[in-house]
Amino acid sequence: MIDNNIFDRVDGVESKVNDVSAKMDSLTEKIDGLLSVKQTATTTHQTENPQVVLKRFISKAKKEYCWLGSEADFQKEKKTALILLATLIGAIVFSTIFTSIAFGMYSAFTLFENIWLIMMCFMSFYLMKAKRFYECYEFSLTSCFKFEPDADGVLRMGVPNKKYKVILVLTCISAICNIIVAWMENNSGMALPATIFELAVFGLSIFVFNFKALDFFYGYSNLRFTGANESTGQKVVLIYEPIMNKLYTEEDYLKQFPFCK
């Protein structure tokens, strides 16, 4: 269970720098104003604790991960990652063919590469399904990352799933081993093409997985909560930015990060 409650510090943020403090106080007041609920007593009106209202809002709100960037940037990065994954998948297929011919058999090393091939096919499927605003539970089903609920019940993205790292390492080792054995068993003259595609598998696996596919999913850093004011029914959209540990209204968030429009 993640102990960090992302909303405990929203109300009453203090800062040593006066201008930053003033901005945060203003932002907190704006959020409180959007969510405020009036309770009717016998003779008076009492405002409910903003922290309680905020927690209740979050529990009922639609929870989504936001990709950090514009729609155009999202589509561009998604397309690039898919093309590179398709290239990697093609390299594994051809390396399997040429290496098997060079060996005269299907090797155990190639088996690890083909397991990696299947995993990259699944990752391509997850990429194709990806949306700029990804509902938290749906995103957690991708299996690329570990997800755990935090103190507010929000599924938080953690580190990449270990199985991807393990199979990636085994694939790279297998590629080198296949090259060595291909030249030792070079009875069919297929050692050279097998080497070329095995090197492609080695290099593309590291580059595409670590620097394109994972980077794309790391773009889902912020959280968006969409709900309604309990008293007025007015639509309220709040966005949490984890690096600065701040909660913004959608309007203030887009002012602060205009490249996300």
GROMACS .gro file of N, CA, C and O in nm, residues 20-145:
model
  504
   20VAL      N    1   0.556   3.227  -0.400
   20VAL     CA    2   0.508   3.091  -0.426
   20VAL      C    3   0.397   3.056  -0.328
   20VAL      O    4   0.295   2.996  -0.363
   21SER      N    5   0.412   3.095  -0.202
   21SER     CA    6   0.311   3.070  -0.100
   21SER      C    7   0.180   3.136  -0.135
   21SER      O    8   0.073   3.077  -0.121
   22ALA      N    9   0.189   3.260  -0.183
   22ALA     CA   10   0.067   3.333  -0.218
   22ALA      C   11  -0.008   3.265  -0.332
   22ALA      O   12  -0.130   3.254  -0.331
   23LYS      N   13   0.068   3.216  -0.431
   23LYS     CA   14   0.005   3.148  -0.544
   23LYS      C   15  -0.063   3.019  -0.500
   23LYS      O   16  -0.174   2.987  -0.544
   24MET      N   17   0.002   2.945  -0.413
   24MET     CA   18  -0.056   2.820  -0.366
   24MET      C   19  -0.180   2.844  -0.281
   24MET      O   20  -0.278   2.771  -0.290
   25ASP      N   21  -0.176   2.946  -0.198
   25ASP     CA   22  -0.294   2.980  -0.117
   25ASP      C   23  -0.412   3.015  -0.206
   25ASP      O   24  -0.526   2.975  -0.181
   26SER      N   25  -0.383   3.091  -0.313
   26SER     CA   26  -0.488   3.131  -0.406
   26SER      C   27  -0.545   3.009  -0.477
   26SER      O   28  -0.666   2.997  -0.495
   27LEU      N   29  -0.457   2.915  -0.517
   27LEU     CA   30  -0.501   2.795  -0.586
   27LEU      C   31  -0.585   2.708  -0.495
   27LEU      O   32  -0.689   2.654  -0.535
   28THR      N   33  -0.543   2.693  -0.370
   28THR     CA   34  -0.619   2.613  -0.274
   28THR      C   35  -0.757   2.671  -0.252
   28THR      O   36  -0.857   2.599  -0.244
   29GLU      N   37  -0.765   2.805  -0.240
   29GLU     CA   38  -0.894   2.871  -0.221
   29GLU      C   39  -0.986   2.847  -0.342
   29GLU      O   40  -1.106   2.826  -0.327
   30LYS      N   41  -0.926   2.848  -0.461
   30LYS     CA   42  -1.006   2.827  -0.581
   30LYS      C   43  -1.064   2.686  -0.583
   30LYS      O   44  -1.181   2.665  -0.616
   31ILE      N   45  -0.981   2.586  -0.548
   31ILE     CA   46  -1.028   2.448  -0.545
   31ILE      C   47  -1.135   2.430  -0.438
   31ILE      O   48  -1.238   2.365  -0.460
   32ASP      N   49  -1.111   2.490  -0.320
   32ASP     CA   50  -1.212   2.482  -0.214
   32ASP      C   51  -1.344   2.543  -0.259
   32ASP      O   52  -1.451   2.493  -0.228
   33GLY      N   53  -1.332   2.654  -0.333
   33GLY     CA   54  -1.453   2.721  -0.381
   33GLY      C   55  -1.531   2.636  -0.480
   33GLY      O   56  -1.654   2.635  -0.480
   34LEU      N   57  -1.457   2.564  -0.566
   34LEU     CA   58  -1.523   2.479  -0.664
   34LEU      C   59  -1.596   2.362  -0.601
   34LEU      O   60  -1.699   2.316  -0.650
   35LEU      N   61  -1.541   2.311  -0.489
   35LEU     CA   62  -1.595   2.190  -0.428
   35LEU      C   63  -1.681   2.217  -0.306
   35LEU      O   64  -1.736   2.123  -0.248
   36SER      N   65  -1.690   2.342  -0.263
   36SER     CA   66  -1.755   2.374  -0.136
   36SER      C   67  -1.898   2.322  -0.129
   36SER      O   68  -1.973   2.329  -0.225
   37VAL      N   69  -1.933   2.269  -0.012
   37VAL     CA   70  -2.067   2.216   0.014
   37VAL      C   71  -2.120   2.281   0.141
   37VAL      O   72  -2.052   2.284   0.243
   38LYS      N   73  -2.240   2.334   0.134
   38LYS     CA   74  -2.301   2.400   0.250
   38LYS      C   75  -2.389   2.300   0.327
   38LYS      O   76  -2.469   2.229   0.269
   39GLN      N   77  -2.372   2.300   0.460
   39GLN     CA   78  -2.455   2.216   0.545
   39GLN      C   79  -2.554   2.305   0.620
   39GLN      O   80  -2.517   2.405   0.681
   40THR      N   81  -2.679   2.269   0.617
   40THR     CA   82  -2.781   2.350   0.683
   40THR      C   83  -2.803   2.301   0.826
   40THR      O   84  -2.838   2.186   0.849
   41ALA      N   85  -2.781   2.390   0.922
   41ALA     CA   86  -2.808   2.360   1.063
   41ALA      C   87  -2.944   2.421   1.097
   41ALA      O   88  -3.014   2.473   1.011
   42THR      N   89  -2.983   2.417   1.226
   42THR     CA   90  -3.114   2.467   1.266
   42THR      C   91  -3.128   2.616   1.236
   42THR      O   92  -3.227   2.661   1.181
   43THR      N   93  -3.024   2.693   1.270
   43THR     CA   94  -3.034   2.838   1.251
   43THR      C   95  -2.915   2.896   1.176
   43THR      O   96  -2.914   3.014   1.148
   44THR      N   97  -2.815   2.813   1.145
   44THR     CA   98  -2.695   2.866   1.079
   44THR      C   99  -2.656   2.779   0.961
   44THR      O  100  -2.703   2.667   0.944
   45HIS      N  101  -2.565   2.834   0.879
   45HIS     CA  102  -2.507   2.761   0.768
   45HIS      C  103  -2.360   2.739   0.799
   45HIS      O  104  -2.290   2.834   0.832
   46GLN      N  105  -2.315   2.616   0.786
   46GLN     CA  106  -2.177   2.584   0.818
   46GLN      C  107  -2.111   2.519   0.697
   46GLN      O  108  -2.167   2.430   0.634
   47THR      N  109  -1.991   2.566   0.661
   47THR     CA  110  -1.918   2.508   0.548
   47THR      C  111  -1.848   2.381   0.591
   47THR      O  112  -1.776   2.380   0.691
   48GLU      N  113  -1.866   2.274   0.516
   48GLU     CA  114  -1.802   2.147   0.550
   48GLU      C  115  -1.652   2.155   0.528
   48GLU      O  116  -1.604   2.230   0.442
   49ASN      N  117  -1.577   2.078   0.605
   49ASN     CA  118  -1.430   2.076   0.595
   49ASN      C  119  -1.388   2.050   0.450
   49ASN      O  120  -1.424   1.948   0.391
   50PRO      N  121  -1.308   2.143   0.390
   50PRO     CA  122  -1.267   2.128   0.250
   50PRO      C  123  -1.192   1.999   0.223
   50PRO      O  124  -1.204   1.940   0.116
   51GLN      N  125  -1.111   1.954   0.320
   51GLN     CA  126  -1.035   1.831   0.303
   51GLN      C  127  -1.128   1.711   0.287
   51GLN      O  128  -1.106   1.624   0.204
   52VAL      N  129  -1.234   1.709   0.367
   52VAL     CA  130  -1.331   1.600   0.360
   52VAL      C  131  -1.404   1.602   0.227
   52VAL      O  132  -1.426   1.499   0.164
   53VAL      N  133  -1.442   1.723   0.184
   53VAL     CA  134  -1.512   1.739   0.057
   53VAL      C  135  -1.425   1.693  -0.059
   53VAL      O  136  -1.469   1.625  -0.151
   54LEU      N  137  -1.296   1.731  -0.053
   54LEU     CA  138  -1.203   1.694  -0.159
   54LEU      C  139  -1.186   1.543  -0.167
   54LEU      O  140  -1.189   1.485  -0.276
   55LYS      N  141  -1.171   1.478  -0.054
   55LYS     CA  142  -1.156   1.333  -0.053
   55LYS      C  143  -1.280   1.263  -0.109
   55LYS      O  144  -1.270   1.165  -0.183
   56ARG      N  145  -1.396   1.316  -0.074
   56ARG     CA  146  -1.520   1.256  -0.124
   56ARG      C  147  -1.533   1.278  -0.275
   56ARG      O  148  -1.580   1.191  -0.348
   57PHE      N  149  -1.491   1.396  -0.319
   57PHE     CA  150  -1.492   1.426  -0.463
   57PHE      C  151  -1.403   1.328  -0.539
   57PHE      O  152  -1.444   1.271  -0.641
   58ILE      N  153  -1.283   1.305  -0.486
   58ILE     CA  154  -1.188   1.214  -0.551
   58ILE      C  155  -1.242   1.072  -0.557
   58ILE      O  156  -1.228   1.001  -0.656
   59SER      N  157  -1.306   1.029  -0.450
   59SER     CA  158  -1.358   0.891  -0.445
   59SER      C  159  -1.466   0.868  -0.550
   59SER      O  160  -1.480   0.756  -0.601
   60LYS      N  161  -1.542   0.973  -0.585
   60LYS     CA  162  -1.651   0.959  -0.681
   60LYS      C  163  -1.610   0.998  -0.823
   60LYS      O  164  -1.679   0.963  -0.920
   61ALA      N  165  -1.500   1.071  -0.836
   61ALA     CA  166  -1.460   1.127  -0.965
   61ALA      C  167  -1.409   1.021  -1.062
   61ALA      O  168  -1.365   0.913  -1.022
   62LYS      N  169  -1.417   1.054  -1.190
   62LYS     CA  170  -1.354   0.971  -1.293
   62LYS      C  171  -1.204   0.995  -1.286
   62LYS      O  172  -1.159   1.110  -1.292
   63LYS      N  173  -1.126   0.890  -1.275
   63LYS     CA  174  -0.982   0.902  -1.255
   63LYS      C  175  -0.908   0.859  -1.382
   63LYS      O  176  -0.926   0.748  -1.430
   64GLU      N  177  -0.825   0.949  -1.433
   64GLU     CA  178  -0.754   0.921  -1.558
   64GLU      C  179  -0.608   0.965  -1.548
   64GLU      O  180  -0.576   1.063  -1.480
   65TYR      N  181  -0.521   0.893  -1.617
   65TYR     CA  182  -0.383   0.938  -1.636
   65TYR      C  183  -0.380   1.028  -1.758
   65TYR      O  184  -0.443   0.998  -1.859
   66CYS      N  185  -0.305   1.138  -1.749
   66CYS     CA  186  -0.293   1.233  -1.860
   66CYS      C  187  -0.155   1.219  -1.923
   66CYS      O  188  -0.055   1.225  -1.851
   67TRP      N  189  -0.150   1.202  -2.054
   67TRP     CA  190  -0.020   1.200  -2.123
   67TRP      C  191   0.032   1.342  -2.130
   67TRP      O  192  -0.040   1.435  -2.166
   68LEU      N  193   0.157   1.362  -2.094
   68LEU     CA  194   0.214   1.495  -2.083
   68LEU      C  195   0.252   1.549  -2.220
   68LEU      O  196   0.361   1.522  -2.272
   69GLY      N  197   0.162   1.624  -2.281
   69GLY     CA  198   0.186   1.682  -2.412
   69GLY      C  199   0.055   1.705  -2.484
   69GLY      O  200  -0.052   1.670  -2.435
   70SER      N  201   0.064   1.765  -2.601
   70SER     CA  202  -0.056   1.794  -2.680
   70SER      C  203  -0.103   1.668  -2.752
   70SER      O  204  -0.033   1.566  -2.758
   71GLU      N  205  -0.221   1.676  -2.810
   71GLU     CA  206  -0.276   1.563  -2.886
   71GLU      C  207  -0.185   1.531  -3.005
   71GLU      O  208  -0.161   1.413  -3.037
   72ALA      N  209  -0.132   1.635  -3.070
   72ALA     CA  210  -0.043   1.614  -3.185
   72ALA      C  211   0.085   1.543  -3.143
   72ALA      O  212   0.132   1.451  -3.210
   73ASP      N  213   0.142   1.585  -3.030
   73ASP     CA  214   0.263   1.521  -2.978
   73ASP      C  215   0.236   1.375  -2.941
   73ASP      O  216   0.318   1.287  -2.966
   74PHE      N  217   0.119   1.353  -2.880
   74PHE     CA  218   0.081   1.218  -2.840
   74PHE      C  219   0.075   1.125  -2.960
   74PHE      O  220   0.132   1.015  -2.958
   75GLN      N  221   0.007   1.168  -3.066
   75GLN     CA  222  -0.007   1.085  -3.186
   75GLN      C  223   0.127   1.061  -3.254
   75GLN      O  224   0.154   0.950  -3.304
   76LYS      N  225   0.212   1.163  -3.255
   76LYS     CA  226   0.344   1.151  -3.317
   76LYS      C  227   0.431   1.049  -3.244
   76LYS      O  228   0.491   0.961  -3.306
   77GLU      N  229   0.436   1.059  -3.110
   77GLU     CA  230   0.518   0.968  -3.031
   77GLU      C  231   0.463   0.825  -3.035
   77GLU      O  232   0.538   0.728  -3.039
   78LYS      N  233   0.333   0.814  -3.036
   78LYS     CA  234   0.270   0.683  -3.044
   78LYS      C  235   0.303   0.616  -3.178
   78LYS      O  236   0.339   0.496  -3.181
   79LYS      N  237   0.293   0.690  -3.286
   79LYS     CA  238   0.322   0.636  -3.419
   79LYS      C  239   0.468   0.593  -3.430
   79LYS      O  240   0.500   0.486  -3.482
   80THR      N  241   0.559   0.677  -3.377
   80THR     CA  242   0.702   0.646  -3.382
   80THR      C  243   0.733   0.517  -3.306
   80THR      O  244   0.806   0.430  -3.354
   81ALA      N  245   0.677   0.505  -3.185
   81ALA     CA  246   0.699   0.386  -3.103
   81ALA      C  247   0.645   0.261  -3.172
   81ALA      O  248   0.709   0.155  -3.170
   82LEU      N  249   0.528   0.272  -3.235
   82LEU     CA  250   0.469   0.156  -3.304
   82LEU      C  251   0.553   0.113  -3.423
   82LEU      O  252   0.572  -0.007  -3.448
   83ILE      N  253   0.606   0.210  -3.500
   83ILE     CA  254   0.690   0.177  -3.616
   83ILE      C  255   0.817   0.106  -3.571
   83ILE      O  256   0.859   0.005  -3.630
   84LEU      N  257   0.878   0.156  -3.464
   84LEU     CA  258   1.001   0.094  -3.414
   84LEU      C  259   0.975  -0.045  -3.356
   84LEU      O  260   1.056  -0.136  -3.372
   85LEU      N  261   0.861  -0.061  -3.289
   85LEU     CA  262   0.826  -0.194  -3.238
   85LEU      C  263   0.803  -0.293  -3.352
   85LEU      O  264   0.843  -0.409  -3.344
   86ALA      N  265   0.741  -0.246  -3.460
   86ALA     CA  266   0.719  -0.332  -3.577
   86ALA      C  267   0.853  -0.371  -3.639
   86ALA      O  268   0.870  -0.486  -3.684
   87THR      N  269   0.948  -0.278  -3.639
   87THR     CA  270   1.082  -0.306  -3.692
   87THR      C  271   1.151  -0.412  -3.607
   87THR      O  272   1.215  -0.505  -3.660
   88LEU      N  273   1.140  -0.398  -3.475
   88LEU     CA  274   1.199  -0.496  -3.383
   88LEU      C  275   1.136  -0.634  -3.403
   88LEU      O  276   1.207  -0.735  -3.409
   89ILE      N  277   1.005  -0.638  -3.414
   89ILE     CA  278   0.935  -0.766  -3.434
   89ILE      C  279   0.982  -0.831  -3.565
   89ILE      O  280   1.007  -0.952  -3.570
   90GLY      N  281   0.995  -0.751  -3.670
   90GLY     CA  282   1.044  -0.804  -3.797
   90GLY      C  283   1.185  -0.859  -3.786
   90GLY      O  284   1.216  -0.965  -3.843
   91ALA      N  285   1.271  -0.788  -3.713
   91ALA     CA  286   1.409  -0.833  -3.695
   91ALA      C  287   1.414  -0.967  -3.622
   91ALA      O  288   1.495  -1.055  -3.657
   92ILE      N  289   1.327  -0.984  -3.522
   92ILE     CA  290   1.325  -1.111  -3.448
   92ILE      C  291   1.277  -1.225  -3.538
   92ILE      O  292   1.332  -1.337  -3.534
   93VAL      N  293   1.177  -1.198  -3.619
   93VAL     CA  294   1.125  -1.301  -3.711
   93VAL      C  295   1.235  -1.347  -3.808
   93VAL      O  296   1.259  -1.467  -3.826
   94PHE      N  297   1.305  -1.251  -3.870
   94PHE     CA  298   1.409  -1.286  -3.966
   94PHE      C  299   1.529  -1.351  -3.899
   94PHE      O  300   1.592  -1.443  -3.954
   95SER      N  301   1.563  -1.307  -3.778
   95SER     CA  302   1.675  -1.369  -3.707
   95SER      C  303   1.642  -1.515  -3.673
   95SER      O  304   1.728  -1.603  -3.679
   96THR      N  305   1.516  -1.540  -3.639
   96THR     CA  306   1.473  -1.677  -3.611
   96THR      C  307   1.491  -1.766  -3.734
   96THR      O  308   1.542  -1.879  -3.724
   97ILE      N  309   1.452  -1.714  -3.849
   97ILE     CA  310   1.463  -1.792  -3.973
   97ILE      C  311   1.608  -1.821  -4.009
   97ILE      O  312   1.649  -1.937  -4.029
   98PHE      N  313   1.690  -1.715  -4.016
   98PHE     CA  314   1.830  -1.732  -4.060
   98PHE      C  315   1.914  -1.808  -3.958
   98PHE      O  316   2.000  -1.889  -3.996
   99THR      N  317   1.889  -1.783  -3.830
   99THR     CA  318   1.966  -1.854  -3.727
   99THR      C  319   1.931  -2.002  -3.725
   99THR      O  320   2.018  -2.088  -3.709
  100SER      N  321   1.803  -2.032  -3.741
  100SER     CA  322   1.761  -2.173  -3.744
  100SER      C  323   1.821  -2.247  -3.863
  100SER      O  324   1.861  -2.364  -3.852
  101ILE      N  325   1.832  -2.177  -3.977
  101ILE     CA  326   1.894  -2.239  -4.095
  101ILE      C  327   2.043  -2.260  -4.071
  101ILE      O  328   2.100  -2.365  -4.104
  102ALA      N  329   2.107  -2.157  -4.010
  102ALA     CA  330   2.251  -2.167  -3.983
  102ALA      C  331   2.281  -2.279  -3.885
  102ALA      O  332   2.382  -2.350  -3.899
  103PHE      N  333   2.194  -2.298  -3.788
  103PHE     CA  334   2.213  -2.405  -3.689
  103PHE      C  335   2.170  -2.542  -3.742
  103PHE      O  336   2.219  -2.645  -3.698
  104GLY      N  337   2.075  -2.539  -3.834
  104GLY     CA  338   2.014  -2.663  -3.879
  104GLY      C  339   1.910  -2.712  -3.780
  104GLY      O  340   1.865  -2.826  -3.786
  105MET      N  341   1.871  -2.624  -3.687
  105MET     CA  342   1.773  -2.660  -3.585
  105MET      C  343   1.724  -2.532  -3.514
  105MET      O  344   1.781  -2.425  -3.532
  106TYR      N  345   1.617  -2.548  -3.439
  106TYR     CA  346   1.564  -2.437  -3.358
  106TYR      C  347   1.632  -2.443  -3.221
  106TYR      O  348   1.618  -2.540  -3.147
  107SER      N  349   1.706  -2.336  -3.187
  107SER     CA  350   1.788  -2.339  -3.065
  107SER      C  351   1.712  -2.286  -2.943
  107SER      O  352   1.613  -2.214  -2.955
  108ALA      N  353   1.765  -2.321  -2.825
  108ALA     CA  354   1.707  -2.272  -2.700
  108ALA      C  355   1.726  -2.121  -2.688
  108ALA      O  356   1.643  -2.051  -2.629
  109PHE      N  357   1.836  -2.070  -2.746
  109PHE     CA  358   1.860  -1.925  -2.742
  109PHE      C  359   1.750  -1.851  -2.821
  109PHE      O  360   1.701  -1.746  -2.778
  110THR      N  361   1.713  -1.907  -2.934
  110THR     CA  362   1.608  -1.846  -3.016
  110THR      C  363   1.474  -1.848  -2.944
  110THR      O  364   1.390  -1.760  -2.964
  111LEU      N  365   1.454  -1.947  -2.858
  111LEU     CA  366   1.329  -1.954  -2.782
  111LEU      C  367   1.310  -1.830  -2.696
  111LEU      O  368   1.200  -1.774  -2.691
  112PHE      N  369   1.417  -1.785  -2.630
  112PHE     CA  370   1.407  -1.664  -2.548
  112PHE      C  371   1.373  -1.541  -2.634
  112PHE      O  372   1.296  -1.455  -2.594
  113GLU      N  373   1.434  -1.537  -2.753
  113GLU     CA  374   1.404  -1.426  -2.845
  113GLU      C  375   1.258  -1.428  -2.886
  113GLU      O  376   1.195  -1.322  -2.901
  114ASN      N  377   1.204  -1.547  -2.906
  114ASN     CA  378   1.063  -1.557  -2.947
  114ASN      C  379   0.966  -1.526  -2.834
  114ASN      O  380   0.854  -1.478  -2.858
  115ILE      N  381   1.007  -1.554  -2.711
  115ILE     CA  382   0.926  -1.510  -2.596
  115ILE      C  383   0.922  -1.358  -2.594
  115ILE      O  384   0.817  -1.297  -2.572
  116TRP      N  385   1.039  -1.297  -2.619
  116TRP     CA  386   1.047  -1.151  -2.627
  116TRP      C  387   0.960  -1.098  -2.742
  116TRP      O  388   0.895  -0.994  -2.730
  117LEU      N  389   0.958  -1.172  -2.853
  117LEU     CA  390   0.875  -1.136  -2.968
  117LEU      C  391   0.728  -1.128  -2.927
  117LEU      O  392   0.657  -1.032  -2.961
  118ILE      N  393   0.681  -1.228  -2.854
  118ILE     CA  394   0.542  -1.230  -2.809
  118ILE      C  395   0.513  -1.112  -2.717
  118ILE      O  396   0.409  -1.045  -2.728
  119MET      N  397   0.606  -1.083  -2.626
  119MET     CA  398   0.587  -0.971  -2.534
  119MET      C  399   0.583  -0.838  -2.608
  119MET      O  400   0.506  -0.747  -2.573
  120MET      N  401   0.665  -0.824  -2.714
  120MET     CA  402   0.665  -0.700  -2.793
  120MET      C  403   0.535  -0.687  -2.875
  120MET      O  404   0.489  -0.576  -2.902
  121CYS      N  405   0.478  -0.801  -2.913
  121CYS     CA  406   0.348  -0.797  -2.981
  121CYS      C  407   0.240  -0.746  -2.887
  121CYS      O  408   0.155  -0.664  -2.925
  122PHE      N  409   0.244  -0.792  -2.761
  122PHE     CA  410   0.150  -0.742  -2.661
  122PHE      C  411   0.171  -0.593  -2.635
  122PHE      O  412   0.074  -0.518  -2.622
  123MET      N  413   0.299  -0.551  -2.628
  123MET     CA  414   0.326  -0.410  -2.604
  123MET      C  415   0.274  -0.325  -2.720
  123MET      O  416   0.223  -0.215  -2.699
  124SER      N  417   0.287  -0.375  -2.841
  124SER     CA  418   0.233  -0.304  -2.958
  124SER      C  419   0.081  -0.291  -2.946
  124SER      O  420   0.023  -0.186  -2.979
  125PHE      N  421   0.017  -0.397  -2.900
  125PHE     CA  422  -0.129  -0.393  -2.879
  125PHE      C  423  -0.166  -0.288  -2.775
  125PHE      O  424  -0.261  -0.211  -2.794
  126TYR      N  425  -0.089  -0.283  -2.664
  126TYR     CA  426  -0.115  -0.182  -2.561
  126TYR      C  427  -0.096  -0.040  -2.615
  126TYR      O  428  -0.172   0.051  -2.582
  127LEU      N  429   0.004  -0.025  -2.700
  127LEU     CA  430   0.030   0.107  -2.759
  127LEU      C  431  -0.083   0.148  -2.853
  127LEU      O  432  -0.126   0.263  -2.853
  128MET      N  433  -0.131   0.055  -2.931
  128MET     CA  434  -0.241   0.087  -3.024
  128MET      C  435  -0.366   0.128  -2.948
  128MET      O  436  -0.441   0.214  -2.993
  129LYS      N  437  -0.389   0.066  -2.832
  129LYS     CA  438  -0.506   0.099  -2.750
  129LYS      C  439  -0.492   0.230  -2.674
  129LYS      O  440  -0.591   0.286  -2.628
  130ALA      N  441  -0.369   0.276  -2.657
  130ALA     CA  442  -0.341   0.390  -2.571
  130ALA      C  443  -0.417   0.516  -2.615
  130ALA      O  444  -0.428   0.545  -2.735
  131LYS      N  445  -0.470   0.589  -2.515
  131LYS     CA  446  -0.539   0.715  -2.539
  131LYS      C  447  -0.468   0.824  -2.459
  131LYS      O  448  -0.400   0.795  -2.361
  132ARG      N  449  -0.486   0.946  -2.501
  132ARG     CA  450  -0.420   1.056  -2.432
  132ARG      C  451  -0.465   1.065  -2.287
  132ARG      O  452  -0.387   1.095  -2.197
  133PHE      N  453  -0.593   1.041  -2.263
  133PHE     CA  454  -0.646   1.035  -2.127
  133PHE      C  455  -0.688   0.891  -2.102
  133PHE      O  456  -0.783   0.842  -2.162
  134TYR      N  457  -0.612   0.825  -2.015
  134TYR     CA  458  -0.625   0.681  -1.996
  134TYR      C  459  -0.685   0.653  -1.858
  134TYR      O  460  -0.625   0.685  -1.756
  135GLU      N  461  -0.805   0.593  -1.854
  135GLU     CA  462  -0.871   0.560  -1.728
  135GLU      C  463  -0.777   0.471  -1.644
  135GLU      O  464  -0.714   0.379  -1.697
  136CYS      N  465  -0.764   0.502  -1.516
  136CYS     CA  466  -0.663   0.440  -1.430
  136CYS      C  467  -0.668   0.287  -1.431
  136CYS      O  468  -0.565   0.220  -1.449
  137TYR      N  469  -0.786   0.230  -1.410
  137TYR     CA  470  -0.796   0.085  -1.405
  137TYR      C  471  -0.762   0.023  -1.541
  137TYR      O  472  -0.690  -0.078  -1.548
  138GLU      N  473  -0.812   0.083  -1.648
  138GLU     CA  474  -0.784   0.031  -1.782
  138GLU      C  475  -0.634   0.036  -1.810
  138GLU      O  476  -0.578  -0.057  -1.869
  139PHE      N  477  -0.569   0.144  -1.769
  139PHE     CA  478  -0.425   0.158  -1.789
  139PHE      C  479  -0.349   0.051  -1.713
  139PHE      O  480  -0.248  -0.003  -1.760
  140SER      N  481  -0.396   0.017  -1.594
  140SER     CA  482  -0.327  -0.082  -1.510
  140SER      C  483  -0.329  -0.221  -1.573
  140SER      O  484  -0.247  -0.306  -1.539
  141LEU      N  485  -0.420  -0.245  -1.668
  141LEU     CA  486  -0.430  -0.376  -1.733
  141LEU      C  487  -0.324  -0.398  -1.840
  141LEU      O  488  -0.313  -0.509  -1.894
  142THR      N  489  -0.246  -0.295  -1.872
  142THR     CA  490  -0.143  -0.310  -1.975
  142THR      C  491  -0.032  -0.405  -1.932
  142THR      O  492   0.038  -0.460  -2.015
  143SER      N  493  -0.012  -0.421  -1.801
  143SER     CA  494   0.088  -0.512  -1.743
  143SER      C  495   0.232  -0.469  -1.764
  143SER      O  496   0.324  -0.540  -1.724
  144CYS      N  497   0.254  -0.356  -1.828
  144CYS     CA  498   0.392  -0.308  -1.848
  144CYS      C  499   0.452  -0.257  -1.717
  144CYS      O  500   0.573  -0.267  -1.694
  145PHE      N  501   0.366  -0.201  -1.631
  145PHE     CA  502   0.411  -0.143  -1.505
  145PHE      C  503   0.335  -0.205  -1.389
  145PHE      O  504   0.225  -0.258  -1.405
   0.00000   0.00000   0.00000
